[in-house]
Short mmCIF file of C-alpha atoms and ligand atoms in Angstrom, two decimals:
data_model
loop_
_atom_site.label_atom_id
_atom_site.label_comp_id
_atom_site.label_asym_id
_atom_site.label_seq_id
_atom_site.Cartn_x
_atom_site.Cartn_y
_atom_site.Cartn_z
CA UNK A 1 -58.12 -0.04 -83.65
CA UNK A 2 -59.18 -1.92 -86.79
CA UNK A 3 -61.16 -5.15 -86.82
CA UNK A 4 -58.80 -6.75 -89.34
CA UNK A 5 -55.76 -5.94 -91.43
CA UNK A 6 -54.93 -8.08 -94.41
CA UNK A 7 -51.20 -7.50 -94.95
CA UNK A 8 -49.14 -7.35 -98.12
CA UNK A 9 -51.65 -8.89 -100.48
CA UNK A 10 -51.68 -8.07 -104.20
CA UNK A 11 -54.61 -5.62 -104.29
CA UNK A 12 -56.82 -5.59 -107.41
CA UNK A 13 -59.32 -2.82 -107.02
CA UNK A 14 -62.08 -3.88 -109.44
CA UNK A 15 -61.63 -1.01 -111.89
CA UNK A 16 -59.32 -2.86 -114.25
CA UNK A 17 -56.27 -0.79 -113.15
CA UNK A 18 -52.99 -2.66 -112.48
CA UNK A 19 -52.81 -4.19 -109.01
CA UNK A 20 -50.34 -3.21 -106.28
CA UNK A 21 -49.02 -4.74 -103.08
CA UNK A 22 -50.32 -3.30 -99.83
CA UNK A 23 -52.41 -3.56 -96.70
CA UNK A 24 -56.18 -3.36 -96.39
CA UNK A 25 -57.91 -2.66 -93.10
CA UNK A 26 -61.52 -3.30 -92.15
CA UNK A 27 -63.69 -1.73 -89.46
CA UNK A 28 -67.42 -2.16 -88.89
CA UNK A 29 -67.85 -4.05 -92.14
CA UNK A 30 -66.29 -1.33 -94.26
CA UNK A 31 -62.90 -0.78 -95.93
CA UNK A 32 -61.20 1.52 -93.49
CA UNK A 33 -57.57 1.57 -94.61
CA UNK A 34 -55.77 1.02 -97.95
CA UNK A 35 -52.05 1.79 -97.90
CA UNK A 36 -48.75 0.30 -98.99
CA UNK A 37 -48.33 -0.47 -95.32
CA UNK A 38 -50.62 0.11 -92.32
CA UNK A 39 -48.87 0.25 -88.92
CA UNK A 40 -51.78 0.11 -86.61
CA UNK A 41 -53.45 -2.11 -84.04
CA UNK A 42 -55.99 -4.63 -85.23
CA UNK A 43 -58.01 -7.36 -83.54
CA UNK A 44 -56.82 -9.73 -86.22
CA UNK A 45 -54.16 -9.87 -88.91
CA UNK A 46 -54.01 -12.04 -92.04
CA UNK A 47 -50.77 -12.49 -93.95
CA UNK A 48 -51.71 -11.89 -97.64
CA UNK A 49 -48.23 -12.49 -99.05
CA UNK A 50 -48.47 -14.33 -102.41
CA UNK A 51 -52.25 -13.93 -102.43
CA UNK A 52 -54.56 -11.66 -104.36
CA UNK A 53 -57.23 -9.53 -102.62
CA UNK A 54 -60.12 -8.12 -104.62
CA UNK A 55 -63.75 -7.09 -104.15
CA UNK A 56 -66.35 -9.91 -103.70
CA UNK A 57 -67.81 -11.10 -107.03
CA UNK A 58 -71.28 -10.04 -108.18
CA UNK A 59 -73.33 -12.49 -110.24
CA UNK A 60 -75.79 -10.54 -112.46
CA UNK A 61 -77.48 -13.65 -113.81
CA UNK A 62 -78.62 -16.51 -111.67
CA UNK A 63 -81.69 -18.65 -111.35
CA UNK A 64 -81.53 -19.34 -107.60
CA UNK A 65 -84.81 -17.59 -106.90
CA UNK A 66 -86.24 -20.52 -104.95
CA UNK A 67 -82.85 -21.92 -103.86
CA UNK A 68 -81.98 -18.83 -101.80
CA UNK A 69 -85.24 -19.18 -99.88
CA UNK A 70 -83.89 -22.39 -98.38
CA UNK A 71 -80.91 -20.52 -97.02
CA UNK A 72 -78.79 -23.63 -97.09
CA UNK A 73 -76.92 -23.54 -100.46
CA UNK A 74 -75.33 -20.10 -100.19
CA UNK A 75 -72.03 -21.83 -99.51
CA UNK A 76 -71.85 -22.93 -103.17
CA UNK A 77 -71.78 -19.26 -104.21
CA UNK A 78 -69.52 -18.12 -101.36
CA UNK A 79 -66.90 -20.70 -102.23
CA UNK A 80 -66.64 -19.10 -105.69
CA UNK A 81 -66.17 -15.69 -104.11
CA UNK A 82 -69.71 -14.49 -104.92
CA UNK A 83 -71.20 -11.97 -102.47
CA UNK A 84 -74.24 -10.81 -104.44
CA UNK A 85 -76.58 -12.75 -106.70
CA UNK A 86 -79.19 -11.37 -109.11
CA UNK A 87 -82.23 -13.60 -109.64
CA UNK A 88 -85.48 -13.24 -111.55
CA UNK A 89 -83.79 -13.67 -114.93
CA UNK A 90 -84.92 -14.83 -118.41
CA UNK A 91 -88.50 -13.68 -117.86
CA UNK A 92 -88.93 -15.97 -114.87
CA UNK A 93 -89.41 -14.74 -111.27
CA UNK A 94 -91.21 -16.27 -108.34
CA UNK A 95 -93.35 -13.16 -107.96
CA UNK A 96 -95.84 -11.59 -108.35
CA UNK A 97 -97.59 -14.86 -107.81
CA UNK A 98 -101.22 -15.48 -106.98
CA UNK A 99 -103.37 -18.55 -107.05
CA UNK A 100 -103.91 -17.79 -110.79
CA UNK A 101 -100.33 -18.23 -111.99
CA UNK A 102 -98.94 -20.39 -109.13
CA UNK A 103 -99.08 -23.66 -111.07
CA UNK A 104 -97.67 -22.16 -114.22
CA UNK A 105 -94.68 -20.58 -112.45
CA UNK A 106 -93.76 -24.02 -111.10
CA UNK A 107 -92.75 -24.91 -114.67
CA UNK A 108 -90.05 -22.24 -114.48
CA UNK A 109 -88.60 -23.60 -111.22
CA UNK A 110 -89.17 -27.36 -111.25
CA UNK A 111 -87.71 -29.43 -108.43
CA UNK A 112 -88.86 -31.22 -105.33
CA UNK A 113 -87.71 -28.39 -102.99
CA UNK A 114 -89.21 -25.59 -105.01
CA UNK A 115 -92.77 -25.36 -103.73
CA UNK A 116 -94.37 -22.37 -105.41
CA UNK A 117 -96.81 -20.46 -103.23
CA UNK A 118 -98.70 -17.23 -103.84
CA UNK A 119 -96.61 -14.28 -102.69
CA UNK A 120 -95.99 -10.66 -103.53
CA UNK A 121 -92.57 -9.22 -104.34
CA UNK A 122 -92.29 -7.66 -100.91
CA UNK A 123 -93.14 -10.98 -99.27
CA UNK A 124 -90.39 -12.62 -101.31
CA UNK A 125 -87.92 -9.99 -100.02
CA UNK A 126 -89.00 -10.56 -96.45
CA UNK A 127 -88.67 -14.36 -96.82
CA UNK A 128 -85.18 -13.87 -98.33
CA UNK A 129 -84.13 -11.87 -95.28
CA UNK A 130 -85.49 -14.49 -92.97
CA UNK A 131 -83.80 -17.35 -94.93
CA UNK A 132 -80.31 -15.83 -94.38
CA UNK A 133 -78.80 -17.04 -97.64
CA UNK A 134 -75.33 -15.82 -96.54
CA UNK A 135 -74.99 -13.26 -99.43
CA UNK A 136 -77.01 -10.37 -100.83
CA UNK A 137 -79.68 -11.09 -103.40
CA UNK A 138 -81.21 -8.68 -105.90
CA UNK A 139 -84.15 -9.61 -108.14
CA UNK A 140 -85.72 -8.71 -111.42
CA UNK A 141 -89.37 -9.13 -112.14
CA UNK A 142 -89.85 -11.72 -114.89
CA UNK A 143 -91.96 -10.71 -117.86
CA UNK A 144 -93.22 -14.28 -118.30
CA UNK A 145 -94.42 -14.34 -114.69
CA UNK A 146 -96.18 -10.95 -115.13
CA UNK A 147 -97.86 -12.12 -118.32
CA UNK A 148 -99.06 -15.37 -116.71
CA UNK A 149 -100.64 -13.33 -113.94
CA UNK A 150 -102.44 -10.96 -116.33
CA UNK A 151 -103.39 -13.29 -119.13
CA UNK A 152 -102.33 -16.91 -118.57
CA UNK A 153 -100.71 -18.80 -121.38
CA UNK A 154 -102.35 -16.76 -124.12
CA UNK A 155 -100.42 -16.01 -127.31
CA UNK A 156 -102.51 -12.91 -128.04
CA UNK A 157 -101.38 -9.35 -127.39
CA UNK A 158 -102.70 -8.07 -124.02
CA UNK A 159 -105.89 -6.00 -124.03
CA UNK A 160 -105.99 -2.67 -122.21
CA UNK A 161 -106.95 -4.16 -118.89
CA UNK A 162 -104.27 -6.90 -119.04
CA UNK A 163 -101.51 -4.45 -120.00
CA UNK A 164 -102.56 -2.09 -117.26
CA UNK A 165 -102.41 -4.92 -114.72
CA UNK A 166 -98.87 -5.86 -115.86
CA UNK A 167 -97.74 -2.24 -115.65
CA UNK A 168 -99.17 -1.79 -112.19
CA UNK A 169 -97.63 -4.94 -110.79
CA UNK A 170 -94.28 -4.01 -112.35
CA UNK A 171 -94.41 -0.48 -110.95
CA UNK A 172 -95.16 -1.80 -107.48
CA UNK A 173 -92.26 -4.28 -107.54
CA UNK A 174 -89.81 -1.64 -108.84
CA UNK A 175 -90.90 0.60 -106.00
CA UNK A 176 -90.19 -2.23 -103.59
CA UNK A 177 -86.64 -2.67 -104.85
CA UNK A 178 -86.76 -4.91 -107.97
CA UNK A 179 -83.74 -4.28 -110.20
CA UNK A 180 -85.73 -4.16 -113.43
CA UNK A 181 -87.72 -6.27 -115.89
CA UNK A 182 -86.24 -9.47 -117.38
CA UNK A 183 -87.66 -10.83 -120.60
CA UNK A 184 -87.32 -14.39 -121.88
CA UNK A 185 -88.34 -13.93 -125.46
CA UNK A 186 -86.89 -17.31 -126.34
CA UNK A 187 -89.42 -18.94 -124.04
CA UNK A 188 -93.17 -19.07 -123.72
CA UNK A 189 -95.10 -17.13 -122.59
CA UNK A 190 -92.65 -14.12 -122.60
CA UNK A 191 -91.95 -14.81 -126.32
CA UNK A 192 -95.66 -14.19 -127.16
CA UNK A 193 -95.01 -10.46 -126.57
CA UNK A 194 -94.58 -8.07 -129.49
CA UNK A 195 -92.64 -4.83 -129.45
CA UNK A 196 -95.69 -2.72 -128.49
CA UNK A 197 -96.10 -4.70 -125.29
CA UNK A 198 -92.38 -4.55 -124.54
CA UNK A 199 -92.31 -0.82 -125.11
CA UNK A 200 -95.22 -0.17 -122.82
CA UNK A 201 -93.65 -2.11 -120.02
CA UNK A 202 -90.18 -0.60 -120.53
CA UNK A 203 -91.65 2.87 -120.14
CA UNK A 204 -92.47 1.90 -116.59
CA UNK A 205 -88.94 0.56 -116.07
CA UNK A 206 -87.40 3.84 -117.41
CA UNK A 207 -89.58 5.89 -115.03
CA UNK A 208 -88.36 3.86 -112.09
CA UNK A 209 -84.69 3.76 -113.27
CA UNK A 210 -84.46 0.05 -113.53
CA UNK A 211 -83.03 -1.84 -116.47
CA UNK A 212 -84.14 -4.43 -118.99
CA UNK A 213 -82.29 -7.80 -118.97
CA UNK A 214 -83.16 -9.95 -121.96
CA UNK A 215 -82.77 -13.51 -122.95
CA UNK A 216 -83.30 -12.58 -126.56
CA UNK A 217 -85.61 -14.36 -128.99
CA UNK A 218 -82.89 -16.12 -130.99
CA UNK A 219 -79.22 -16.79 -130.15
CA UNK A 220 -78.45 -18.63 -133.37
CA UNK A 221 -79.19 -17.87 -137.06
CA UNK A 222 -81.62 -15.06 -136.12
CA UNK A 223 -79.44 -13.40 -133.52
CA UNK A 224 -79.05 -10.10 -135.39
CA UNK A 225 -82.75 -9.62 -135.79
CA UNK A 226 -83.27 -10.62 -132.13
CA UNK A 227 -80.68 -8.10 -130.93
CA UNK A 228 -82.27 -5.41 -133.09
CA UNK A 229 -85.69 -6.13 -131.50
CA UNK A 230 -84.51 -5.29 -127.96
CA UNK A 231 -82.16 -2.51 -129.08
CA UNK A 232 -85.03 -0.83 -130.90
CA UNK A 233 -87.15 -1.00 -127.73
CA UNK A 234 -84.18 0.43 -125.85
CA UNK A 235 -83.68 3.30 -128.29
CA UNK A 236 -87.32 4.14 -128.38
CA UNK A 237 -87.90 4.13 -124.62
CA UNK A 238 -84.40 4.93 -123.38
CA UNK A 239 -84.37 1.86 -121.15
CA UNK A 240 -80.92 0.65 -120.14
CA UNK A 241 -80.55 -2.69 -121.80
CA UNK A 242 -78.57 -5.72 -120.79
CA UNK A 243 -78.30 -8.84 -123.00
CA UNK A 244 -78.20 -11.98 -120.82
CA UNK A 245 -75.67 -14.77 -121.57
CA UNK A 246 -74.61 -13.46 -124.96
CA UNK A 247 -73.77 -16.47 -127.16
CA UNK A 248 -73.74 -17.79 -130.74
CA UNK A 249 -75.37 -21.20 -130.93
CA UNK A 250 -74.80 -23.51 -133.89
CA UNK A 251 -71.59 -24.03 -135.83
CA UNK A 252 -73.05 -22.34 -138.91
CA UNK A 253 -73.58 -19.16 -136.91
CA UNK A 254 -70.24 -18.72 -135.29
CA UNK A 255 -69.04 -16.50 -138.12
CA UNK A 256 -71.76 -13.93 -137.26
CA UNK A 257 -69.52 -12.74 -134.42
CA UNK A 258 -68.32 -9.59 -136.19
CA UNK A 259 -71.85 -8.61 -137.09
CA UNK A 260 -73.00 -9.17 -133.48
CA UNK A 261 -70.22 -6.97 -132.10
CA UNK A 262 -70.93 -4.32 -134.74
CA UNK A 263 -74.65 -4.37 -133.72
CA UNK A 264 -73.65 -3.70 -130.09
CA UNK A 265 -71.24 -0.96 -131.01
CA UNK A 266 -73.66 0.86 -133.33
CA UNK A 267 -76.36 0.86 -130.62
CA UNK A 268 -73.93 2.07 -128.01
CA UNK A 269 -72.74 4.83 -130.36
CA UNK A 270 -76.33 5.87 -130.75
CA UNK A 271 -76.44 6.47 -127.01
CA UNK A 272 -78.08 3.29 -125.76
CA UNK A 273 -76.77 2.10 -122.39
CA UNK A 274 -76.22 -1.47 -123.62
CA UNK A 275 -74.23 -4.18 -121.87
CA UNK A 276 -74.18 -7.97 -121.70
CA UNK A 277 -73.10 -10.85 -119.55
CA UNK A 278 -71.37 -14.04 -120.67
CA UNK A 279 -70.81 -17.34 -118.89
CA UNK A 280 -67.37 -18.96 -119.31
CA UNK A 281 -68.52 -22.23 -120.89
CA UNK A 282 -69.38 -23.36 -124.41
CA UNK A 283 -72.27 -25.67 -123.54
CA UNK A 284 -75.60 -24.11 -122.67
CA UNK A 285 -78.36 -25.46 -120.39
CA UNK A 286 -82.04 -25.06 -120.74
CA UNK A 287 -85.41 -26.77 -120.49
CA UNK A 288 -86.39 -29.66 -122.77
CA UNK A 289 -89.53 -27.63 -123.44
CA UNK A 290 -87.42 -25.16 -125.45
CA UNK A 291 -87.31 -27.83 -128.23
CA UNK A 292 -91.06 -27.57 -128.70
CA UNK A 293 -92.45 -24.96 -131.13
CA UNK A 294 -93.97 -22.06 -129.14
CA UNK A 295 -97.46 -22.28 -130.77
CA UNK A 296 -97.78 -25.81 -129.47
CA UNK A 297 -97.29 -24.56 -125.88
CA UNK A 298 -100.01 -21.91 -126.01
CA UNK A 299 -102.37 -22.65 -123.15
CA UNK A 300 -99.67 -24.47 -121.15
CA UNK A 301 -98.41 -28.03 -120.86
CA UNK A 302 -101.93 -29.60 -120.56
CA UNK A 303 -103.03 -28.01 -123.85
CA UNK A 304 -99.81 -29.31 -125.42
CA UNK A 305 -100.63 -32.84 -124.34
CA UNK A 306 -104.15 -32.50 -125.71
CA UNK A 307 -102.76 -31.38 -129.06
CA UNK A 308 -100.82 -34.66 -129.28
CA UNK A 309 -104.17 -36.48 -129.68
CA UNK A 310 -104.60 -34.75 -133.02
CA UNK A 311 -102.59 -36.81 -135.50
CA UNK A 312 -101.96 -33.90 -137.85
CA UNK A 313 -100.89 -31.48 -135.10
CA UNK A 314 -98.63 -34.14 -133.59
CA UNK A 315 -96.96 -34.73 -136.96
CA UNK A 316 -96.39 -30.98 -137.32
CA UNK A 317 -94.84 -30.79 -133.84
CA UNK A 318 -92.59 -33.83 -134.62
CA UNK A 319 -91.41 -32.19 -137.82
CA UNK A 320 -90.72 -28.86 -136.13
CA UNK A 321 -88.86 -30.31 -133.13
CA UNK A 322 -86.29 -31.49 -135.68
CA UNK A 323 -86.44 -28.75 -138.34
CA UNK A 324 -88.00 -25.64 -136.78
CA UNK A 325 -90.08 -23.45 -139.04
CA UNK A 326 -89.57 -19.99 -140.58
CA UNK A 327 -89.29 -17.54 -137.67
CA UNK A 328 -88.54 -20.21 -135.05
CA UNK A 329 -85.39 -22.27 -134.69
CA UNK A 330 -85.30 -25.56 -132.75
CA UNK A 331 -82.27 -26.23 -130.56
CA UNK A 332 -81.95 -29.55 -132.44
CA UNK A 333 -80.90 -27.58 -135.54
CA UNK A 334 -77.90 -26.22 -133.67
CA UNK A 335 -76.78 -29.14 -131.50
CA UNK A 336 -78.30 -32.26 -133.10
CA UNK A 337 -79.96 -34.89 -130.91
CA UNK A 338 -76.56 -36.33 -130.23
CA UNK A 339 -75.28 -32.96 -128.88
CA UNK A 340 -78.12 -32.60 -126.37
CA UNK A 341 -77.66 -34.36 -123.05
CA UNK A 342 -80.37 -34.92 -120.40
CA UNK A 343 -78.97 -33.22 -117.29
CA UNK A 344 -81.90 -33.30 -114.81
CA UNK A 345 -85.22 -35.02 -114.51
CA UNK A 346 -86.87 -32.94 -111.86
CA UNK A 347 -89.51 -35.38 -110.68
CA UNK A 348 -86.85 -37.63 -109.24
CA UNK A 349 -88.01 -40.52 -111.49
CA UNK A 350 -86.11 -41.71 -114.58
CA UNK A 351 -82.73 -40.76 -113.10
CA UNK A 352 -81.15 -43.45 -115.32
CA UNK A 353 -81.62 -41.01 -118.27
CA UNK A 354 -79.28 -38.36 -116.74
CA UNK A 355 -75.97 -38.04 -118.61
CA UNK A 356 -77.18 -39.58 -121.84
CA UNK A 357 -77.84 -37.74 -125.11
CA UNK A 358 -81.30 -37.61 -126.63
CA UNK A 359 -79.98 -39.67 -129.52
CA UNK A 360 -78.70 -42.42 -127.21
CA UNK A 361 -81.82 -42.41 -125.05
CA UNK A 362 -84.13 -42.52 -128.08
CA UNK A 363 -82.08 -45.33 -129.50
CA UNK A 364 -82.44 -47.37 -126.26
CA UNK A 365 -86.13 -46.79 -126.29
CA UNK A 366 -86.29 -47.79 -129.97
CA UNK A 367 -88.00 -44.50 -130.85
CA UNK A 368 -87.28 -41.67 -133.27
CA UNK A 369 -85.59 -38.90 -131.28
CA UNK A 370 -88.39 -36.36 -131.95
CA UNK A 371 -90.94 -38.83 -130.68
CA UNK A 372 -88.78 -39.51 -127.67
CA UNK A 373 -88.62 -35.82 -126.82
CA UNK A 374 -92.38 -35.45 -127.07
CA UNK A 375 -92.97 -38.57 -125.01
CA UNK A 376 -90.56 -37.47 -122.25
CA UNK A 377 -92.18 -34.05 -122.02
CA UNK A 378 -95.60 -35.70 -121.71
CA UNK A 379 -94.45 -38.11 -119.01
CA UNK A 380 -92.49 -35.48 -116.99
CA UNK A 381 -94.77 -32.47 -117.59
CA UNK A 382 -91.87 -30.81 -119.33
CA UNK A 383 -89.72 -30.66 -116.17
CA UNK A 384 -86.48 -31.93 -117.77
CA UNK A 385 -83.25 -29.99 -118.18
CA UNK A 386 -80.80 -30.43 -121.08
CA UNK A 387 -77.25 -29.39 -121.75
CA UNK A 388 -76.51 -28.45 -125.38
CA UNK A 389 -73.14 -28.52 -127.17
CA UNK A 390 -73.56 -25.64 -129.56
CA UNK A 391 -70.95 -22.94 -128.96
CA UNK A 392 -67.28 -22.33 -129.79
CA UNK A 393 -64.88 -21.48 -126.98
CA UNK A 394 -63.07 -18.93 -129.17
CA UNK A 395 -66.32 -17.06 -129.74
CA UNK A 396 -67.04 -17.20 -125.98
CA UNK A 397 -63.57 -15.75 -125.32
CA UNK A 398 -64.16 -12.91 -127.85
CA UNK A 399 -67.44 -12.09 -126.16
CA UNK A 400 -65.90 -12.17 -122.69
CA UNK A 401 -63.27 -9.66 -123.88
CA UNK A 402 -65.80 -7.09 -124.99
CA UNK A 403 -65.37 -3.96 -122.87
CA UNK A 404 -69.12 -3.84 -122.08
CA UNK A 405 -69.30 -7.56 -121.15
CA UNK A 406 -69.41 -8.82 -117.56
CA UNK A 407 -69.44 -12.35 -116.16
CA UNK A 408 -72.66 -14.03 -115.14
CA UNK A 409 -73.17 -17.63 -114.16
CA UNK A 410 -76.71 -18.38 -115.45
CA UNK A 411 -76.45 -21.14 -112.83
CA UNK A 412 -79.32 -23.18 -111.36
CA UNK A 413 -79.22 -26.02 -108.92
CA UNK A 414 -81.07 -29.19 -109.70
CA UNK A 415 -80.69 -32.84 -109.06
CA UNK A 416 -78.96 -35.08 -111.57
CA UNK A 417 -76.04 -33.34 -113.30
CA UNK A 418 -76.72 -29.63 -113.28
CA UNK A 419 -74.54 -27.44 -115.50
CA UNK A 420 -71.17 -26.95 -113.71
CA UNK A 421 -71.48 -23.17 -113.99
CA UNK A 422 -73.56 -23.21 -110.79
CA UNK A 423 -70.46 -24.46 -108.88
CA UNK A 424 -67.53 -22.98 -110.77
CA UNK A 425 -68.30 -20.09 -113.14
CA UNK A 426 -66.30 -17.34 -111.36
CA UNK A 427 -63.13 -19.28 -110.50
CA UNK A 428 -63.25 -20.78 -114.03
CA UNK A 429 -62.77 -17.37 -115.55
CA UNK A 430 -59.45 -17.06 -113.65
CA UNK A 431 -58.31 -20.60 -114.42
CA UNK A 432 -59.39 -20.91 -118.03
CA UNK A 433 -59.56 -17.42 -119.51
CA UNK A 434 -56.75 -15.72 -117.51
CA UNK A 435 -54.19 -18.44 -116.77
CA UNK A 436 -54.68 -20.98 -119.51
CA UNK A 437 -55.96 -19.10 -122.56
CA UNK A 438 -54.50 -15.73 -121.55
CA UNK A 439 -57.54 -13.98 -123.01
CA UNK A 440 -57.74 -11.47 -120.18
CA UNK A 441 -55.34 -9.85 -117.71
CA UNK A 442 -56.28 -10.79 -114.11
CA UNK A 443 -57.22 -7.17 -113.42
CA UNK A 444 -59.57 -7.10 -116.45
CA UNK A 445 -61.21 -10.36 -115.40
CA UNK A 446 -61.76 -9.09 -111.87
CA UNK A 447 -63.30 -5.87 -113.13
CA UNK A 448 -65.84 -7.95 -115.18
CA UNK A 449 -66.84 -9.75 -111.95
CA UNK A 450 -66.90 -6.70 -109.67
CA UNK A 451 -66.66 -3.00 -110.60
CA UNK A 452 -68.27 -3.19 -114.03
CA UNK A 453 -71.10 -5.32 -112.73
CA UNK A 454 -71.71 -2.96 -109.80
CA UNK A 455 -72.02 -0.16 -112.39
CA UNK A 456 -74.58 -2.09 -114.39
CA UNK A 457 -76.58 -2.82 -111.21
CA UNK A 458 -76.38 0.82 -110.11
CA UNK A 459 -74.64 -0.18 -106.84
CA UNK A 460 -72.14 2.23 -105.41
CA UNK A 461 -71.47 0.49 -102.06
CA UNK A 462 -69.47 -2.46 -103.51
CA UNK A 463 -67.48 -3.75 -106.45
CA UNK A 464 -64.33 -1.80 -105.76
CA UNK A 465 -61.53 -1.57 -103.18
CA UNK A 466 -62.13 1.94 -102.01
CA UNK A 467 -62.35 3.59 -98.58
CA UNK A 468 -65.81 3.40 -96.99
CA UNK A 469 -67.20 0.69 -99.28
CA UNK A 470 -68.53 -2.61 -98.03
CA UNK A 471 -65.74 -5.01 -97.00
CA UNK A 472 -66.94 -7.74 -99.41
CA UNK A 473 -63.58 -9.25 -100.20
CA UNK A 474 -62.06 -12.36 -101.82
CA UNK A 475 -58.55 -13.47 -100.93
CA UNK A 476 -57.25 -16.14 -103.28
CA UNK A 477 -54.14 -17.85 -104.58
CA UNK A 478 -53.68 -16.54 -108.14
CA UNK A 479 -51.71 -19.63 -109.14
CA UNK A 480 -54.36 -22.18 -108.11
CA UNK A 481 -57.77 -20.43 -107.89
CA UNK A 482 -60.01 -22.32 -110.24
CA UNK A 483 -63.05 -24.50 -110.81
CA UNK A 484 -63.12 -28.30 -110.53
CA UNK A 485 -66.76 -28.82 -111.52
CA UNK A 486 -67.17 -30.63 -114.83
CA UNK A 487 -70.16 -31.80 -116.86
CA UNK A 488 -69.67 -35.29 -115.50
CA UNK A 489 -69.01 -34.30 -111.88
CA UNK A 490 -70.68 -30.88 -111.64
CA UNK A 491 -71.15 -30.49 -107.91
CA UNK A 492 -67.45 -29.96 -107.01
CA UNK A 493 -66.31 -26.90 -105.14
CA UNK A 494 -63.54 -24.66 -106.51
CA UNK A 495 -60.00 -24.61 -105.13
CA UNK A 496 -57.60 -21.85 -104.23
CA UNK A 497 -59.87 -19.50 -102.33
CA UNK A 498 -58.34 -18.53 -98.97
CA UNK A 499 -60.87 -16.25 -97.39
CA UNK A 500 -64.13 -14.63 -98.28
CA UNK A 501 -65.53 -11.70 -96.30
CA UNK A 502 -69.09 -10.48 -96.58
CA UNK A 503 -69.44 -7.03 -95.05
CA UNK A 504 -66.25 -7.61 -93.04
CA UNK A 505 -67.36 -10.94 -91.61
CA UNK A 506 -65.61 -14.12 -92.56
CA UNK A 507 -67.98 -16.15 -94.70
CA UNK A 508 -65.43 -18.75 -95.89
CA UNK A 509 -63.88 -20.82 -94.54
CA UNK A 510 -66.63 -21.21 -91.96
CA UNK A 511 -65.89 -20.17 -88.42
CA UNK A 512 -67.96 -19.66 -85.31
CA UNK A 513 -68.53 -16.10 -86.52
CA UNK A 514 -69.72 -17.06 -90.02
CA UNK A 515 -73.17 -17.74 -88.59
CA UNK A 516 -73.43 -13.96 -88.36
CA UNK A 517 -73.14 -13.63 -92.14
CA UNK A 518 -76.80 -13.47 -92.96
CA UNK A 519 -77.21 -11.79 -96.35
CA UNK A 520 -80.72 -11.26 -97.64
CA UNK A 521 -82.59 -8.99 -100.01
CA UNK A 522 -80.68 -6.12 -101.53
CA UNK A 523 -83.04 -3.44 -102.92
CA UNK A 524 -82.01 -1.76 -106.16
CA UNK A 525 -80.63 1.74 -105.52
CA UNK A 526 -83.52 3.48 -107.33
CA UNK A 527 -85.94 2.28 -104.62
CA UNK A 528 -83.84 3.78 -101.83
CA UNK A 529 -84.18 7.38 -103.06
ZN1 ZN B 1 -81.74 -17.33 -120.17
#
């Protein structure tokens, strides 16, 4: 007898192949039957007529590192159909953390709930299990975190001892199940690294069969050079390389799309295992600190504030916030102060600023916008998030269509008005890019959220409808499944999801039994060998 049979649903298997109508049976958390019709006893039946059944979605790019430890927000992911979340992205992970880098890491994960304490990677995994987030969580090690541990906010290359420390910590975490190393070359301190440092670390990642996920150094006018930087490291070391949230920021750069695609294809033809993820929105979200030239952040936020006392240095920073300098581009150059909106002020103070552009807020304060940015960073220790209008939806659509692209949310929870991708990224792909824009067939879209992602993550127990795999399943109405979260009202749940099962247990809508859906740390396959 089966635990459950879902009858006569339209089955999309996660490979991209055309769907078909049939029955799917579950026993002991695994897919145990997959036929046009299953005539057998089951403890429960669900009528799937008119609904689509596919594998649970996998989010390869999220910033819920601290959020999952609270174990109470998993529902936001589950309601989108997400069964596995990958954290530790953009060079930022909660571990390895000691008393030395504790305070600095807090800048990556600002927020009243996100108390950063010293912990090792294995402690983080244990805490995740205990928190019962409701879904599985994988994690990268963040290069910025590693660097802070070994050498603080220094802009210098690491000496032998510092590099050895980074390599050892990385090796340990990979042994304990970290998925790979994420770099955040756009941010400090990860961006202080040169290619020698990256190569030395990637050699460890290759040895442990992890992969490199990179928020590249430049996603605007310098994107081709930035892609070449990580591709070269990939070709030299053989490390599997994944470009996080591929985008083209800045109207003047949108026409670089063909060159970007060509760069990917050339590297792939040369044998590099190169993929990317894309989020289905054309506004980005980042830290207000990203508008500050990197040299001014060497030594951390306190040193930055000290530099402001030097009139000449302050003048230089002001100028560069607006205009950048050769080799570094300011977000203002691509969005303008009017295109950058304050989305979260993490201290809980100044909530009246949320939802207004930097241009409007500066105007109200009777300040030049560059002065306003510097002043706000000083007052809030940099813990302010911004949403930037800088992309073109047609370019986003082209990137999503790339055969080596998968969907990632890049979502983070915060107070104020967080980017809606945290609440709606996956259903939005179906609503906007399948139904409205008809950029993808439904089967293709599903593959980019399931089977292809599992391949990138090296997971062979999920991501497809296939006998014996985990019964992580989404049952949804293909006519209505979609996001409702907007920039103005971001914390809205999606509509059109009927059921979500995590390892055969109903996780949505909640039932008595959904308390049994625990989730927790999911070690990368290379650590299970
Ligand atoms: Zn990023």
